[in-house]
PDB file of C-alpha atoms and ligand atoms in Angstrom:
ATOM      1  CA  MET A  15       2.524 -15.336 -18.490  1.00 98.00           C
ATOM      2  CA  LYS A  16       0.467 -18.407 -16.868  1.00 98.00           C
ATOM      3  CA  VAL A  17      -2.670 -16.957 -15.252  1.00 98.00           C
ATOM      4  CA  VAL A  18      -3.683 -19.600 -12.785  1.00 98.00           C
ATOM      5  CA  THR A  19      -6.445 -20.253  -9.769  1.00 98.00           C
ATOM      6  CA  HIS A  20      -4.539 -22.395  -6.900  1.00 98.00           C
ATOM      7  CA  SER A  21      -1.617 -21.789  -5.084  1.00 98.00           C
ATOM      8  CA  SER A  22      -0.276 -25.454  -6.113  1.00 98.00           C
ATOM      9  CA  GLU A  23       0.319 -23.997  -9.456  1.00 98.00           C
ATOM     10  CA  LEU A  24       2.664 -21.532  -7.967  1.00 98.00           C
ATOM     11  CA  PRO A  25       6.594 -21.660  -8.856  1.00 98.00           C
ATOM     12  CA  SER A  26       8.654 -22.453  -5.199  1.00 91.00           C
ATOM     13  CA  ALA A  27      11.021 -19.509  -4.087  1.00 94.00           C
ATOM     14  CA  CYS A  28       9.662 -16.788  -6.239  1.00 98.00           C
ATOM     15  CA  ALA A  29       9.799 -12.783  -6.121  1.00 98.00           C
ATOM     16  CA  PHE A  30       5.959 -11.892  -4.727  1.00 99.00           C
ATOM     17  CA  VAL A  31       3.985  -8.928  -5.560  1.00 99.00           C
ATOM     18  CA  PRO A  32       0.406  -9.216  -3.881  1.00 98.00           C
ATOM     19  CA  THR A  33      -2.130  -6.719  -5.549  1.00 98.00           C
ATOM     20  CA  MET A  34      -5.879  -5.931  -5.068  1.00 98.00           C
ATOM     21  CA  GLY A  35      -5.740  -5.328  -8.965  1.00 98.00           C
ATOM     22  CA  ALA A  36      -6.568  -2.146 -11.063  1.00 96.00           C
ATOM     23  CA  LEU A  37      -2.990  -2.289 -11.800  1.00 97.00           C
ATOM     24  CA  HIS A  38      -0.931   0.722 -13.000  1.00 97.00           C
ATOM     25  CA  ALA A  39       2.623   1.870 -13.226  1.00 97.00           C
ATOM     26  CA  GLY A  40       3.039   1.788  -9.865  1.00 97.00           C
ATOM     27  CA  HIS A  41       2.134  -2.103  -9.749  1.00 98.00           C
ATOM     28  CA  ALA A  42       4.506  -2.286 -13.004  1.00 98.00           C
ATOM     29  CA  SER A  43       7.493  -0.760 -11.201  1.00 98.00           C
ATOM     30  CA  LEU A  44       6.930  -3.423  -8.399  1.00 98.00           C
ATOM     31  CA  PHE A  45       6.836  -6.244 -10.970  1.00 98.00           C
ATOM     32  CA  ASN A  46       9.939  -4.818 -12.489  1.00 98.00           C
ATOM     33  CA  ILE A  47      11.578  -4.805  -9.531  1.00 98.00           C
ATOM     34  CA  ALA A  48      10.609  -8.716  -8.648  1.00 98.00           C
ATOM     35  CA  LYS A  49      12.063  -9.559 -12.023  1.00 98.00           C
ATOM     36  CA  SER A  50      15.598  -8.221 -11.062  1.00 98.00           C
ATOM     37  CA  LEU A  51      15.454 -10.326  -8.186  1.00 98.00           C
ATOM     38  CA  SER A  52      14.295 -13.799  -9.543  1.00 98.00           C
ATOM     39  CA  SER A  53      13.292 -15.685 -12.891  1.00 98.00           C
ATOM     40  CA  HIS A  54       9.923 -16.189 -11.298  1.00 98.00           C
ATOM     41  CA  VAL A  55       7.664 -13.403 -10.325  1.00 98.00           C
ATOM     42  CA  VAL A  56       4.219 -14.514  -9.085  1.00 99.00           C
ATOM     43  CA  ALA A  57       1.391 -11.579  -8.632  1.00 99.00           C
ATOM     44  CA  SER A  58      -1.527 -12.166  -6.685  1.00 99.00           C
ATOM     45  CA  ILE A  59      -4.831 -10.169  -7.278  1.00 98.00           C
ATOM     46  CA  PHE A  60      -7.281 -10.660  -4.294  1.00 98.00           C
ATOM     47  CA  ILE A  61      -9.347  -8.007  -3.170  1.00 98.00           C
ATOM     48  CA  ASN A  62      -9.244  -8.503   0.538  1.00 98.00           C
ATOM     49  CA  PRO A  63     -13.036  -7.864   2.071  1.00 98.00           C
ATOM     50  CA  LEU A  64     -11.454  -7.936   5.470  1.00 98.00           C
ATOM     51  CA  GLN A  65      -9.109  -5.041   5.173  1.00 98.00           C
ATOM     52  CA  PHE A  66     -12.523  -2.630   4.135  1.00 96.00           C
ATOM     53  CA  GLU A  67     -14.063  -1.424   7.388  1.00 91.00           C
ATOM     54  CA  ASN A  68     -16.971   0.119   4.818  1.00 90.00           C
ATOM     55  CA  PRO A  69     -18.939  -1.860   2.463  1.00 94.00           C
ATOM     56  CA  THR A  70     -19.130   1.059   0.213  1.00 92.00           C
ATOM     57  CA  ASP A  71     -15.534   1.466  -0.171  1.00 89.00           C
ATOM     58  CA  LEU A  72     -15.297  -2.406  -0.919  1.00 94.00           C
ATOM     59  CA  ALA A  73     -18.149  -2.433  -3.581  1.00 94.00           C
ATOM     60  CA  GLN A  74     -16.496   0.738  -5.119  1.00 90.00           C
ATOM     61  CA  TYR A  75     -12.985  -0.764  -5.490  1.00 91.00           C
ATOM     62  CA  PRO A  76     -12.257  -0.567  -8.985  1.00 92.00           C
ATOM     63  CA  ARG A  77     -11.913  -3.879 -10.998  1.00 95.00           C
ATOM     64  CA  THR A  78     -10.340  -3.680 -14.595  1.00 96.00           C
ATOM     65  CA  PRO A  79      -9.244  -7.495 -14.901  1.00 97.00           C
ATOM     66  CA  GLU A  80      -8.741  -7.365 -18.724  1.00 98.00           C
ATOM     67  CA  SER A  81      -6.091  -4.273 -18.596  1.00 98.00           C
ATOM     68  CA  ASP A  82      -4.710  -6.426 -15.568  1.00 98.00           C
ATOM     69  CA  ILE A  83      -3.763  -9.147 -17.281  1.00 98.00           C
ATOM     70  CA  GLU A  84      -2.424  -7.000 -19.979  1.00 98.00           C
ATOM     71  CA  LEU A  85       0.076  -4.761 -17.484  1.00 98.00           C
ATOM     72  CA  ALA A  86       1.239  -7.967 -16.053  1.00 98.00           C
ATOM     73  CA  ALA A  87       2.089  -9.717 -18.781  1.00 98.00           C
ATOM     74  CA  SER A  88       4.018  -6.734 -20.111  1.00 98.00           C
ATOM     75  CA  SER A  89       6.025  -6.042 -17.010  1.00 98.00           C
ATOM     76  CA  GLY A  90       7.473  -9.325 -16.245  1.00 98.00           C
ATOM     77  CA  VAL A  91       4.918 -11.048 -14.274  1.00 98.00           C
ATOM     78  CA  THR A  92       5.280 -15.042 -14.938  1.00 98.00           C
ATOM     79  CA  HIS A  93       2.615 -16.268 -13.179  1.00 98.00           C
ATOM     80  CA  LEU A  94      -0.748 -14.383 -12.254  1.00 98.00           C
ATOM     81  CA  TRP A  95      -2.442 -15.852  -9.511  1.00 98.00           C
ATOM     82  CA  LEU A  96      -6.073 -15.140  -9.154  1.00 98.00           C
ATOM     83  CA  PRO A  97      -7.178 -17.247  -5.848  1.00 98.00           C
ATOM     84  CA  LYS A  98     -10.743 -18.136  -5.079  1.00 98.00           C
ATOM     85  CA  SER A  99     -11.804 -16.904  -1.599  1.00 98.00           C
ATOM     86  CA  GLN A 100     -12.249 -20.565  -0.349  1.00 98.00           C
ATOM     87  CA  GLU A 101      -8.357 -21.029  -0.886  1.00 98.00           C
ATOM     88  CA  ILE A 102      -7.326 -17.677   0.999  1.00 98.00           C
ATOM     89  CA  TYR A 103     -10.116 -17.754   3.844  1.00 98.00           C
ATOM     90  CA  PRO A 104     -10.911 -21.687   4.534  1.00 98.00           C
ATOM     91  CA  GLU A 105     -13.268 -22.109   7.296  1.00 97.00           C
ATOM     92  CA  GLY A 106     -11.290 -21.749  10.460  1.00 96.00           C
ATOM     93  CA  PHE A 107      -8.590 -19.549   9.088  1.00 97.00           C
ATOM     94  CA  GLU A 108      -6.215 -17.488  11.621  1.00 97.00           C
ATOM     95  CA  ARG A 109      -7.142 -13.979  12.044  1.00 98.00           C
ATOM     96  CA  LEU A 110      -3.844 -11.700  13.038  1.00 98.00           C
ATOM     97  CA  THR A 111      -4.269  -8.568  15.283  1.00 98.00           C
ATOM     98  CA  ALA A 112      -1.389  -6.034  13.534  1.00 98.00           C
ATOM     99  CA  ASP A 113       1.012  -4.439  15.801  1.00 98.00           C
ATOM    100  CA  PRO A 114      -0.239  -1.569  17.792  1.00 98.00           C
ATOM    101  CA  ILE A 115       1.434   0.983  15.854  1.00 98.00           C
ATOM    102  CA  GLY A 116      -1.987   0.090  13.326  1.00 98.00           C
ATOM    103  CA  ASN A 117      -4.259   1.547  15.350  1.00 98.00           C
ATOM    104  CA  LEU A 118      -2.678   4.919  14.752  1.00 98.00           C
ATOM    105  CA  PHE A 119      -3.044   7.246  11.807  1.00 98.00           C
ATOM    106  CA  GLU A 120      -4.560   4.793   9.045  1.00 98.00           C
ATOM    107  CA  GLY A 121      -5.400   2.414  11.506  1.00 98.00           C
ATOM    108  CA  ALA A 122      -7.393   5.338  13.446  1.00 98.00           C
ATOM    109  CA  ALA A 123      -9.463   6.446  10.676  1.00 97.00           C
ATOM    110  CA  ARG A 124     -10.184   2.837   9.351  1.00 96.00           C
ATOM    111  CA  PRO A 125     -10.293   0.727  12.228  1.00 96.00           C
ATOM    112  CA  GLY A 126      -9.578  -2.841  11.536  1.00 97.00           C
ATOM    113  CA  HIS A 127      -7.992  -2.267   8.399  1.00 98.00           C
ATOM    114  CA  PHE A 128      -4.431  -3.507   9.275  1.00 98.00           C
ATOM    115  CA  ASP A 129      -5.856  -6.689  11.247  1.00 98.00           C
ATOM    116  CA  GLY A 130      -7.044  -7.235   7.687  1.00 98.00           C
ATOM    117  CA  VAL A 131      -4.188  -6.507   5.546  1.00 98.00           C
ATOM    118  CA  VAL A 132      -1.529  -8.485   7.906  1.00 98.00           C
ATOM    119  CA  THR A 133      -4.316 -11.264   7.990  1.00 98.00           C
ATOM    120  CA  VAL A 134      -4.227 -11.564   4.002  1.00 98.00           C
ATOM    121  CA  VAL A 135      -0.511 -11.124   3.580  1.00 98.00           C
ATOM    122  CA  ARG A 136       0.202 -13.904   6.087  1.00 98.00           C
ATOM    123  CA  ARG A 137      -1.956 -16.203   4.493  1.00 98.00           C
ATOM    124  CA  LEU A 138      -0.547 -14.893   0.863  1.00 98.00           C
ATOM    125  CA  PHE A 139       2.987 -15.772   2.066  1.00 98.00           C
ATOM    126  CA  ASP A 140       1.594 -19.051   3.820  1.00 98.00           C
ATOM    127  CA  LEU A 141       0.579 -20.437   0.116  1.00 98.00           C
ATOM    128  CA  VAL A 142       3.139 -18.917  -2.031  1.00 98.00           C
ATOM    129  CA  MET A 143       6.414 -19.310   0.404  1.00 98.00           C
ATOM    130  CA  PRO A 144       8.087 -16.772  -1.985  1.00 98.00           C
ATOM    131  CA  LYS A 145      11.672 -15.798  -1.241  1.00 98.00           C
ATOM    132  CA  VAL A 146      11.344 -12.295  -1.210  1.00 98.00           C
ATOM    133  CA  ALA A 147       8.308  -9.638  -1.358  1.00 98.00           C
ATOM    134  CA  ILE A 148       7.832  -6.049  -2.692  1.00 98.00           C
ATOM    135  CA  PHE A 149       5.628  -3.393  -1.233  1.00 98.00           C
ATOM    136  CA  GLY A 150       5.437  -0.116  -2.352  1.00 98.00           C
ATOM    137  CA  GLU A 151       6.570   2.478  -0.017  1.00 98.00           C
ATOM    138  CA  LYS A 152       3.391   4.507  -0.756  1.00 98.00           C
ATOM    139  CA  ASP A 153       1.741   2.594   2.080  1.00 98.00           C
ATOM    140  CA  PHE A 154       4.287   3.471   4.356  1.00 98.00           C
ATOM    141  CA  GLN A 155       2.294   2.167   7.745  1.00 98.00           C
ATOM    142  CA  GLN A 156       1.203  -0.866   6.063  1.00 98.00           C
ATOM    143  CA  LEU A 157       5.104  -1.378   5.019  1.00 98.00           C
ATOM    144  CA  PHE A 158       6.010  -1.106   8.472  1.00 98.00           C
ATOM    145  CA  LEU A 159       3.490  -3.465  10.006  1.00 98.00           C
ATOM    146  CA  ILE A 160       3.976  -6.126   7.129  1.00 98.00           C
ATOM    147  CA  LYS A 161       7.765  -6.466   8.129  1.00 98.00           C
ATOM    148  CA  LYS A 162       6.678  -7.224  11.627  1.00 98.00           C
ATOM    149  CA  ILE A 163       5.082 -10.320  10.423  1.00 98.00           C
ATOM    150  CA  ALA A 164       7.263 -11.426   7.567  1.00 97.00           C
ATOM    151  CA  HIS A 165       9.466 -13.407   9.561  1.00 93.00           C
ATOM    152  CA  ASP A 166      10.369 -16.062   6.743  1.00 95.00           C
ATOM    153  CA  VAL A 167      10.158 -13.594   3.774  1.00 98.00           C
ATOM    154  CA  GLU A 168      12.655 -10.929   2.954  1.00 98.00           C
ATOM    155  CA  ILE A 169      10.553  -7.618   2.490  1.00 98.00           C
ATOM    156  CA  ILE A 170      12.050  -4.973  -0.519  1.00 98.00           C
ATOM    157  CA  ALA A 171      10.300  -1.485   0.041  1.00 98.00           C
ATOM    158  CA  ALA A 172       9.789   0.148  -3.741  1.00 98.00           C
ATOM    159  CA  PRO A 173       9.809   4.010  -4.013  1.00 98.00           C
ATOM    160  CA  THR A 174       6.422   5.674  -4.892  1.00 98.00           C
ATOM    161  CA  ILE A 175       5.880   6.215  -8.211  1.00 98.00           C
ATOM    162  CA  ARG A 176       4.160   9.734  -9.315  1.00 98.00           C
ATOM    163  CA  GLU A 177       2.137  11.200 -11.885  1.00 98.00           C
ATOM    164  CA  ASN A 178       3.597  14.135 -13.662  1.00 98.00           C
ATOM    165  CA  ASP A 179       2.232  16.830 -10.893  1.00 98.00           C
ATOM    166  CA  GLY A 180       3.174  14.497  -8.244  1.00 98.00           C
ATOM    167  CA  LEU A 181       0.435  13.028  -7.224  1.00 98.00           C
ATOM    168  CA  ALA A 182       1.205   9.828  -6.112  1.00 98.00           C
ATOM    169  CA  MET A 183      -0.212   7.009  -8.287  1.00 97.00           C
ATOM    170  CA  SER A 184      -2.979   5.160  -6.725  1.00 96.00           C
ATOM    171  CA  SER A 185      -6.224   2.594  -7.599  1.00 92.00           C
ATOM    172  CA  ARG A 186      -8.061   5.483  -5.829  1.00 92.00           C
ATOM    173  CA  ASN A 187      -6.972   8.626  -8.163  1.00 95.00           C
ATOM    174  CA  SER A 188      -9.549   7.506 -10.973  1.00 91.00           C
ATOM    175  CA  ARG A 189     -12.588   8.522  -8.688  1.00 93.00           C
ATOM    176  CA  LEU A 190     -11.592  12.004  -8.176  1.00 97.00           C
ATOM    177  CA  SER A 191     -13.352  14.615 -10.286  1.00 98.00           C
ATOM    178  CA  GLU A 192     -11.345  16.792 -12.630  1.00 98.00           C
ATOM    179  CA  ALA A 193     -11.086  19.697 -10.051  1.00 98.00           C
ATOM    180  CA  GLY A 194     -10.505  16.968  -7.506  1.00 98.00           C
ATOM    181  CA  ARG A 195      -7.524  15.598  -9.442  1.00 98.00           C
ATOM    182  CA  SER A 196      -6.188  18.637  -9.712  1.00 98.00           C
ATOM    183  CA  ALA A 197      -6.445  19.790  -6.305  1.00 98.00           C
ATOM    184  CA  ALA A 198      -4.890  16.316  -5.331  1.00 98.00           C
ATOM    185  CA  SER A 199      -1.153  17.187  -6.267  1.00 98.00           C
ATOM    186  CA  ILE A 200      -1.038  19.901  -3.021  1.00 98.00           C
ATOM    187  CA  MET A 201       0.224  16.849  -1.429  1.00 98.00           C
ATOM    188  CA  TYR A 202       3.158  16.312  -3.282  1.00 98.00           C
ATOM    189  CA  ARG A 203       3.479  19.829  -3.151  1.00 98.00           C
ATOM    190  CA  ALA A 204       3.392  20.275   0.773  1.00 98.00           C
ATOM    191  CA  LEU A 205       5.470  17.096   1.303  1.00 98.00           C
ATOM    192  CA  LYS A 206       8.442  18.797  -0.842  1.00 98.00           C
ATOM    193  CA  THR A 207       8.169  22.167   0.483  1.00 98.00           C
ATOM    194  CA  ALA A 208       7.321  21.643   4.189  1.00 98.00           C
ATOM    195  CA  LYS A 209      10.207  22.019   6.613  1.00 96.00           C
ATOM    196  CA  SER A 210       8.447  21.317   9.922  1.00 96.00           C
ATOM    197  CA  GLU A 211       4.780  19.451  10.698  1.00 97.00           C
ATOM    198  CA  ALA A 212       3.485  22.891  11.255  1.00 98.00           C
ATOM    199  CA  GLU A 213       4.152  24.169   7.848  1.00 98.00           C
ATOM    200  CA  LEU A 214       3.196  21.014   6.276  1.00 98.00           C
ATOM    201  CA  GLN A 215      -0.351  21.264   7.799  1.00 98.00           C
ATOM    202  CA  GLU A 216      -0.824  24.815   7.082  1.00 98.00           C
ATOM    203  CA  LEU A 217       0.252  24.356   3.324  1.00 98.00           C
ATOM    204  CA  LEU A 218      -2.194  21.406   3.040  1.00 98.00           C
ATOM    205  CA  LYS A 219      -5.052  23.427   4.700  1.00 98.00           C
ATOM    206  CA  SER A 220      -4.120  25.816   1.650  1.00 98.00           C
ATOM    207  CA  GLU A 221      -5.959  23.803  -0.691  1.00 98.00           C
ATOM    208  CA  PRO A 222      -9.763  24.250  -0.267  1.00 98.00           C
ATOM    209  CA  LEU A 223     -10.959  21.100  -1.732  1.00 98.00           C
ATOM    210  CA  PHE A 224      -8.266  18.939   0.486  1.00 98.00           C
ATOM    211  CA  THR A 225      -9.756  17.747   4.070  1.00 98.00           C
ATOM    212  CA  LEU A 226      -6.942  17.276   5.937  1.00 98.00           C
ATOM    213  CA  ASP A 227      -6.903  13.897   8.538  1.00 98.00           C
ATOM    214  CA  TYR A 228      -3.126  14.256   9.380  1.00 98.00           C
ATOM    215  CA  ALA A 229       0.278  15.275   8.449  1.00 98.00           C
ATOM    216  CA  VAL A 230       2.866  14.072  10.962  1.00 98.00           C
ATOM    217  CA  PHE A 231       6.504  14.023  11.139  1.00 98.00           C
ATOM    218  CA  ILE A 232       7.502  10.294  12.626  1.00 98.00           C
ATOM    219  CA  ASP A 233      11.042   8.529  13.073  1.00 98.00           C
ATOM    220  CA  GLU A 234      10.831   5.923  11.007  1.00 98.00           C
ATOM    221  CA  GLN A 235      12.260   3.007  13.020  1.00 97.00           C
ATOM    222  CA  THR A 236       9.380   3.114  15.520  1.00 98.00           C
ATOM    223  CA  PHE A 237       6.721   5.193  14.111  1.00 98.00           C
ATOM    224  CA  MET A 238       6.624   7.558  17.201  1.00 98.00           C
ATOM    225  CA  PRO A 239       6.517  10.946  16.847  1.00 97.00           C
ATOM    226  CA  ALA A 240       9.533  12.040  15.277  1.00 97.00           C
ATOM    227  CA  SER A 241      12.772  13.672  17.948  1.00 96.00           C
ATOM    228  CA  PRO A 242      15.896  15.166  17.660  1.00 95.00           C
ATOM    229  CA  ASP A 243      17.339  12.008  18.115  1.00 95.00           C
ATOM    230  CA  SER A 244      15.257  10.257  15.142  1.00 97.00           C
ATOM    231  CA  GLN A 245      17.914   8.917  12.159  1.00 96.00           C
ATOM    232  CA  LYS A 246      15.515   9.078   9.659  1.00 98.00           C
ATOM    233  CA  VAL A 247      12.408  11.039   9.561  1.00 98.00           C
ATOM    234  CA  ARG A 248       9.364  10.474   7.478  1.00 98.00           C
ATOM    235  CA  ALA A 249       6.484  13.077   7.019  1.00 98.00           C
ATOM    236  CA  LEU A 250       2.778  11.255   6.764  1.00 98.00           C
ATOM    237  CA  VAL A 251      -0.170  12.814   4.942  1.00 98.00           C
ATOM    238  CA  ALA A 252      -4.118  11.706   4.718  1.00 98.00           C
ATOM    239  CA  GLY A 253      -7.226  13.340   3.776  1.00 98.00           C
ATOM    240  CA  TRP A 254     -10.215  13.525   1.408  1.00 98.00           C
ATOM    241  CA  ILE A 255     -10.651  14.909  -1.606  1.00 98.00           C
ATOM    242  CA  ASP A 256     -14.069  14.520  -3.298  1.00 97.00           C
ATOM    243  CA  GLY A 257     -14.832  12.159  -0.490  1.00 95.00           C
ATOM    244  CA  ILE A 258     -12.096   9.842  -1.621  1.00 94.00           C
ATOM    245  CA  ARG A 259      -9.448   9.094   0.811  1.00 95.00           C
ATOM    246  CA  LEU A 260      -5.602   9.823  -0.266  1.00 98.00           C
ATOM    247  CA  ILE A 261      -2.502   9.258   1.177  1.00 98.00           C
ATOM    248  CA  ASP A 262       1.056   9.937   0.874  1.00 98.00           C
ATOM    249  CA  ASN A 263       4.630  10.340   2.648  1.00 98.00           C
ATOM    250  CA  MET A 264       8.155  11.499   1.845  1.00 98.00           C
ATOM    251  CA  ALA A 265      11.626  10.884   3.524  1.00 98.00           C
ATOM    252  CA  MET A 266      12.441  14.370   5.566  1.00 98.00           C
ATOM    253  CA  GLU A 267      16.199  15.712   5.422  1.00 92.00           C
ATOM    254  CA  VAL A 268      17.360  15.202   9.063  1.00 85.00           C
ATOM    255  CA  ARG A 269      19.882  18.042  10.123  1.00 70.00           C
ATOM    256  CA  SER A 270      22.807  16.050  11.908  1.00 63.00           C
TER     257      SER A 270
HETATM  258  O1  PAF B 309      -1.196  -2.877  -0.836  1.00 72.09           O
HETATM  259  C1  PAF B 309      -2.072  -3.325  -1.131  1.00 72.09           C
HETATM  260  O2  PAF B 309      -2.718  -3.524  -2.575  1.00 72.09           O
HETATM  261  C2  PAF B 309      -2.948  -4.355  -0.163  1.00 72.09           C
HETATM  262  O3  PAF B 309      -3.108  -3.750   1.183  1.00 72.09           O
HETATM  263  C3  PAF B 309      -2.366  -5.865  -0.175  1.00 72.09           C
HETATM  264  C4  PAF B 309      -0.868  -5.466   0.369  1.00 72.09           C
HETATM  265  C5  PAF B 309      -2.497  -6.313  -1.400  1.00 72.09           C
HETATM  266  C6  PAF B 309      -3.269  -6.741   0.793  1.00 72.09           C
HETATM  267  O4  PAF B 309      -4.462  -6.826   0.517  1.00 72.09           O
END
């Protein structure tokens, strides 16, 4: 694996996995998918300041460069790109505004977050020019919004990788206390069990360490509330444990 700092050193028509580092098995699964799609697998590590609405969250974002390089090298990445901020955001770069769906759910709790995400992803795509890019379903709203700006890049959605108790893997999990970590599996258990939005909310509220933000059933096509006509329904949940924001989602069965 080559570690490079400038996009001019990257191969063309690669499979691309953008990340913010603190890599874990969830990222490894994205790299493995990329490997099955191209002999050139590019991963980037760039902690994007534009998508952090809160400076403390940015400062506390985990940084694990040594283990990131090890995990990338052992998971099929051929080029690990560690861009400098000046390359991503040169003077006069274009700031994008996410589709209005970006103001709902995660966007409502984190104003401007998705504008920052789509801005950096478009910049990364313009510099890497991949043929395909892989994103986890864990960030389901992010995936929906990235598809809207990825006219020239094929987007592949990768299933969420989970811990043994079902908790979706996330760089944030490492910041949970022991009690918080064990309470966090409530999201998976509730998503697996619930047959309705009301039941989902009730199950989540039964965990005293979990503070619910939202638990909704949406239509995957529109991201609007699910209706009896929805072909694909997804439950989205978000809340806080130990002051750490956690999210998860799951496809729900649709009765025909
Ligand atoms: O999902 C992430 O890690 C980030 O939002 C992304 C897509 C790398 C953009 O900074």
